PDB file of C-alpha atoms in Angstrom:
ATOM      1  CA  UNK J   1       6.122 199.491 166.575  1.00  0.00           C
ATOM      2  CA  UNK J   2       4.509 196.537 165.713  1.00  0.00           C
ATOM      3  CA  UNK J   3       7.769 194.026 165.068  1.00  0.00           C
ATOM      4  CA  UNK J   4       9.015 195.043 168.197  1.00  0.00           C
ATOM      5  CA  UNK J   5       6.208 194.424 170.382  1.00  0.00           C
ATOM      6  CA  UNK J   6       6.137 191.092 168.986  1.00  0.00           C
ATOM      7  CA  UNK J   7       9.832 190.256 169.235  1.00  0.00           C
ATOM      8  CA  UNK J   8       9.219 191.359 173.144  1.00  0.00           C
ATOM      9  CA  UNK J   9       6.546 188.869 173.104  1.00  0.00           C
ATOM     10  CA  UNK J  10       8.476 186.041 171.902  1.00  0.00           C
ATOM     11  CA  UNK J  11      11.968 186.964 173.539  1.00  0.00           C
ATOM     12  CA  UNK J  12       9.611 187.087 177.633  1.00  0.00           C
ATOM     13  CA  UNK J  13       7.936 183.943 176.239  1.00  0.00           C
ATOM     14  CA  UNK J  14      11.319 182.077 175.550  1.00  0.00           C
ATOM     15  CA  UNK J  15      12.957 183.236 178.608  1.00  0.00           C
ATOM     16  CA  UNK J  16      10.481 181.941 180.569  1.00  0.00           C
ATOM     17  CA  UNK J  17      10.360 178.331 178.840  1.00  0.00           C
ATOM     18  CA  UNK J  18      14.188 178.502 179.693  1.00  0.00           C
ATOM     19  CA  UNK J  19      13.790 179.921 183.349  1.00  0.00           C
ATOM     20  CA  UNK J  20      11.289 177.190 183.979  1.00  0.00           C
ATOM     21  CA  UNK J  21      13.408 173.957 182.498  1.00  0.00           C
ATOM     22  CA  UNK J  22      16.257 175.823 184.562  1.00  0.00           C
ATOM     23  CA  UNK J  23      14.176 176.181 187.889  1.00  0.00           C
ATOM     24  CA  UNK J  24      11.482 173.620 188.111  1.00  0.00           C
ATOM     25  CA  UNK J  25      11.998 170.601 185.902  1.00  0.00           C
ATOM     26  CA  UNK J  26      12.241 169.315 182.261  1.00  0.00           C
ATOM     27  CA  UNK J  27      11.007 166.000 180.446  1.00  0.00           C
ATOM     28  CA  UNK J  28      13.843 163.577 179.407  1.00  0.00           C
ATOM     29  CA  UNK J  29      13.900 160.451 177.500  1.00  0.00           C
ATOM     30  CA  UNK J  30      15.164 157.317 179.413  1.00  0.00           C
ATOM     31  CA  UNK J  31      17.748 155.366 176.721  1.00  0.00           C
ATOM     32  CA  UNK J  32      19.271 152.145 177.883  1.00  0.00           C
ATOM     33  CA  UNK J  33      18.636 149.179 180.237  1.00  0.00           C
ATOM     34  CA  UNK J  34      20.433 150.034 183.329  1.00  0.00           C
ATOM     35  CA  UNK J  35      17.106 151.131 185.344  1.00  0.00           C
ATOM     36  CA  UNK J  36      15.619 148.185 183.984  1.00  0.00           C
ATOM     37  CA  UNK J  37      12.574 147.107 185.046  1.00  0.00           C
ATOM     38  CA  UNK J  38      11.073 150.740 186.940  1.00  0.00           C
ATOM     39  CA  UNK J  39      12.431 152.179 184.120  1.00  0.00           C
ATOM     40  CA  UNK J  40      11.911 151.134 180.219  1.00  0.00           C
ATOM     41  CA  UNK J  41      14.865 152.788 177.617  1.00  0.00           C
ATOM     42  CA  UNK J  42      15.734 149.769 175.573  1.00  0.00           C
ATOM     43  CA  UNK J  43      13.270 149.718 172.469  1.00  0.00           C
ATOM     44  CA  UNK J  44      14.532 151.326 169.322  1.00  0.00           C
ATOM     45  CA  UNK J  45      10.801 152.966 168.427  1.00  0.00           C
ATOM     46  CA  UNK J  46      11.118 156.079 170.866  1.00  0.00           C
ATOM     47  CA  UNK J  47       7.136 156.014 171.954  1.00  0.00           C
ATOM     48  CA  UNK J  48       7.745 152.894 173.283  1.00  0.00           C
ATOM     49  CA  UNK J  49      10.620 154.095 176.051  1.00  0.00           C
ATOM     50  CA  UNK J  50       9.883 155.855 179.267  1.00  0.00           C
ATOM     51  CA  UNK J  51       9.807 159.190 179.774  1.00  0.00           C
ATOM     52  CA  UNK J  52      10.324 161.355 183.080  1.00  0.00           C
ATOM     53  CA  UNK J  53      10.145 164.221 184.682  1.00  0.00           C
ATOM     54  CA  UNK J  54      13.090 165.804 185.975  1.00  0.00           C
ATOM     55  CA  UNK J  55      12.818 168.003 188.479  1.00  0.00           C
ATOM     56  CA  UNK J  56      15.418 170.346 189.586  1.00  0.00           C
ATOM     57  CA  UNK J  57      14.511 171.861 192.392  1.00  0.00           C
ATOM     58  CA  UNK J  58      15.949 171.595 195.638  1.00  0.00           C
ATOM     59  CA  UNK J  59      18.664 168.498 194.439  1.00  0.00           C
ATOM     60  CA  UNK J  60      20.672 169.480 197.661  1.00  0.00           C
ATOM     61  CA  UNK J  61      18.306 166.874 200.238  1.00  0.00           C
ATOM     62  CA  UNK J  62      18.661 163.467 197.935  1.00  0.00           C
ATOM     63  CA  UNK J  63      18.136 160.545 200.109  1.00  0.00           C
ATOM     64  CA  UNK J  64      18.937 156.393 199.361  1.00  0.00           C
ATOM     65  CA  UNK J  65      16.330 155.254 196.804  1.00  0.00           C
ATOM     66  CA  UNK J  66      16.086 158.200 194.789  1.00  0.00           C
ATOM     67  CA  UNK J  67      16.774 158.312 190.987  1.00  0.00           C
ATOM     68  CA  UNK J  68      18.954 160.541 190.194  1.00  0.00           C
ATOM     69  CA  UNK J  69      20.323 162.032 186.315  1.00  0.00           C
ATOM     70  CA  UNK J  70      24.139 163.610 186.540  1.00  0.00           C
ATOM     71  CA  UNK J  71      26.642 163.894 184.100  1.00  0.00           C
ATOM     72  CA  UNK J  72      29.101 160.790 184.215  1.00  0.00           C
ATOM     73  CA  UNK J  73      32.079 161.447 186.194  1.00  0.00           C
ATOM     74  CA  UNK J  74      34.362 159.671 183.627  1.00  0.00           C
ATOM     75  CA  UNK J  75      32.803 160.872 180.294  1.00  0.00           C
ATOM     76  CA  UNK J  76      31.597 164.400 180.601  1.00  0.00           C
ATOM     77  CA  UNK J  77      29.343 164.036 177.295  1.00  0.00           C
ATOM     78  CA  UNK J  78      27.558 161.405 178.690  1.00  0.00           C
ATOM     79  CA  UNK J  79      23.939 161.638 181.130  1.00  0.00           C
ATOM     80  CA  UNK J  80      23.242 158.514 183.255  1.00  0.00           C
ATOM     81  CA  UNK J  81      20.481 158.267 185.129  1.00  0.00           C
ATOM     82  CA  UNK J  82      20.831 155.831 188.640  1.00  0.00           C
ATOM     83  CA  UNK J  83      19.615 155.154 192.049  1.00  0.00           C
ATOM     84  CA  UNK J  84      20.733 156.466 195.122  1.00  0.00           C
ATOM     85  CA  UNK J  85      21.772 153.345 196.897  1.00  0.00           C
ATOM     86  CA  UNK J  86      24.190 155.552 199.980  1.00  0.00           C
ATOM     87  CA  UNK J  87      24.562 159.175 200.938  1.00  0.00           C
ATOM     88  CA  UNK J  88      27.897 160.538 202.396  1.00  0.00           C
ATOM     89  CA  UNK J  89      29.429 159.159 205.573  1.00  0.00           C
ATOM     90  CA  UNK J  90      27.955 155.982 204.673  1.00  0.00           C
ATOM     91  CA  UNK J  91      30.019 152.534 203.540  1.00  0.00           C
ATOM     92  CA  UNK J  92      29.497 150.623 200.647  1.00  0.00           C
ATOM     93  CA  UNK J  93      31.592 147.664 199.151  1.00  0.00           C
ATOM     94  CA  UNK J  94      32.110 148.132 195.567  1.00  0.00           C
ATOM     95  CA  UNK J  95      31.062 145.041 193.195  1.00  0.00           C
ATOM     96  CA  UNK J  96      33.842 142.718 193.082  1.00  0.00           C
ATOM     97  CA  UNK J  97      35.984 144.165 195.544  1.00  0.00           C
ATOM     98  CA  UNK J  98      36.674 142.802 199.191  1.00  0.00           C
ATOM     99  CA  UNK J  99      37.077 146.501 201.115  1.00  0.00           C
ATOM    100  CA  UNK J 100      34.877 148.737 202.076  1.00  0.00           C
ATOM    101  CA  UNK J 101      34.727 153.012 201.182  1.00  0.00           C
ATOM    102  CA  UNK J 102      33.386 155.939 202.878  1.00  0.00           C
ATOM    103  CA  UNK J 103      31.120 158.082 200.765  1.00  0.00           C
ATOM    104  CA  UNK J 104      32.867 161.323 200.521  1.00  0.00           C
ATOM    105  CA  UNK J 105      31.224 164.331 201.866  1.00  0.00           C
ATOM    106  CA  UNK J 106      28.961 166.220 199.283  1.00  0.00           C
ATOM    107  CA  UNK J 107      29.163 162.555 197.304  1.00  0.00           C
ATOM    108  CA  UNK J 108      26.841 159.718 196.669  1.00  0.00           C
ATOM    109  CA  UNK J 109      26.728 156.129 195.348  1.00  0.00           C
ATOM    110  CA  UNK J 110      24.540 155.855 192.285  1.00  0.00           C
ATOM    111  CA  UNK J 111      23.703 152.369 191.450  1.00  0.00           C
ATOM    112  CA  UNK J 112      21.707 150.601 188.285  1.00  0.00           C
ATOM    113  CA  UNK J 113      18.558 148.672 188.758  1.00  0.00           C
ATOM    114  CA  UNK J 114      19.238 146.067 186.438  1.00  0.00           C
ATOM    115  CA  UNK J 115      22.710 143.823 187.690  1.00  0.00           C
ATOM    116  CA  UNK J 116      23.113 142.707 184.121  1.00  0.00           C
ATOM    117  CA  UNK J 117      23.598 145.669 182.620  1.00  0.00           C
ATOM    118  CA  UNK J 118      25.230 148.249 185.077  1.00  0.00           C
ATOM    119  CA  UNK J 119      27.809 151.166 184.397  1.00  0.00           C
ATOM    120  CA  UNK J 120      27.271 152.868 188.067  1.00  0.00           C
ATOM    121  CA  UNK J 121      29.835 153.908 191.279  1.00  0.00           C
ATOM    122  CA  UNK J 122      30.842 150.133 190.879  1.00  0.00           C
ATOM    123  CA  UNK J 123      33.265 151.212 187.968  1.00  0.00           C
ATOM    124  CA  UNK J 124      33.668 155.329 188.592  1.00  0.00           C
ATOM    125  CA  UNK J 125      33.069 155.449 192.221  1.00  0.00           C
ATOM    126  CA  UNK J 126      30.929 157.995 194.145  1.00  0.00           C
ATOM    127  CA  UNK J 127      29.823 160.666 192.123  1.00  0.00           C
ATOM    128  CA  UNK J 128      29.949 164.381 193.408  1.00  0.00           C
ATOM    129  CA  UNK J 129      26.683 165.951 194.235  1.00  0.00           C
ATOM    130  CA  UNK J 130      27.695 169.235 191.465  1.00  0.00           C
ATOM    131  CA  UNK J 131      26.820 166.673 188.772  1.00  0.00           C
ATOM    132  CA  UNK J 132      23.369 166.399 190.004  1.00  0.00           C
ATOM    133  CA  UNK J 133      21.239 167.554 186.928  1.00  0.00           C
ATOM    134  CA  UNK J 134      17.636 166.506 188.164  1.00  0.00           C
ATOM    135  CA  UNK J 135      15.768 164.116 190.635  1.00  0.00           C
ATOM    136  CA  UNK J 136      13.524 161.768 188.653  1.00  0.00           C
ATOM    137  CA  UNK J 137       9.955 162.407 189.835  1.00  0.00           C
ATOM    138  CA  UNK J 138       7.464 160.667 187.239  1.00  0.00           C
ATOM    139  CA  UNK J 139       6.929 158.323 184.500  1.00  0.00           C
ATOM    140  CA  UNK J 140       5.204 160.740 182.115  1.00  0.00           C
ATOM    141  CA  UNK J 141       5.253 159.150 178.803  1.00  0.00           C
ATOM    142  CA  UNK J 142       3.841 156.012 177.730  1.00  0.00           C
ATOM    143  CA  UNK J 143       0.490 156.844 178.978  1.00  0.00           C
ATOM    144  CA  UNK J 144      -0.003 153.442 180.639  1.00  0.00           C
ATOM    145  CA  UNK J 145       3.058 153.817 182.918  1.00  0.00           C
ATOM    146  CA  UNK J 146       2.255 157.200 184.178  1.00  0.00           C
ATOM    147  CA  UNK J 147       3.127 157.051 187.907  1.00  0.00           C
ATOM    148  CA  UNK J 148       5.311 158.571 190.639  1.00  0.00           C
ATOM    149  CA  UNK J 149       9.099 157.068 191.100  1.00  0.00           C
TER     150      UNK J 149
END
């Protein structure tokens, strides 16, 4: 009677772990230098790159400024992690392109921090709000860059 009670234990402990990352939010490492300078994800050593919070509750009210992580529109394997720089029904001219385009509906326009290093909506265009996977919330790793985004 024992085992069991124990594998109960750890199977209700697990599923809520799971039910948590899945409701409320999940750390994530930042990798890369597109968020560059709020956000820190090009050393190699990985103490020394941010870390944030991810929260995934209520992604459906994301307004311009907020950093968003979705799954690339043109590389399903691939996380990015950008700034909302226009929500739908608004117009935005591309980088290096002379017209202008209407968020869709249900769309927005993520965009890097850093203009030398960018791979945002500039090259795969607005990106659909079911490939929101959290709203970045905090710096919560390196200790001296805790602080709210």
């Amino acid at each position: 009677m024992g085992i069991f009670r124990s594998l109960a234990k750890i199977t209700v402990g697990t599923c809520s772990i799971f039910t948590f990352f899945d409701v409320v939010g999940y750390p994530a490492q930042v990798l890369g230098l597109s968020m560059y300078p709020t956000l820190q994800g090009e050393d190699s050593r990985w103490w020394k790159r941010d870390f944030v919070w991810l929260s995934t509750w209520n992604l459906h009210n994301c307004s311009k400024g907020t950093i968003l992580t979705f799954t690339c529109p043109r590389d399903p394997t691939s996380v990015h992690i950008k700034r909302i720089s226009a929500t739908e029904g608004q117009m935005v001219r591309p980088e290096n392109r002379n017209i202008l385009q209407e968020i869709p509906k249900g769309h927005y326009w993520m965009e890097a921090d850093n203009p030398q290093n960018r791979n945002d909506s500039n090259i795969y265009g607005p990106v659909a709000s079911g490939l929101i996977k959290g709203r970045a919330t905090h710096i919560i790793w390196p200790p001296n860059r805790w602080q709210s985004l």
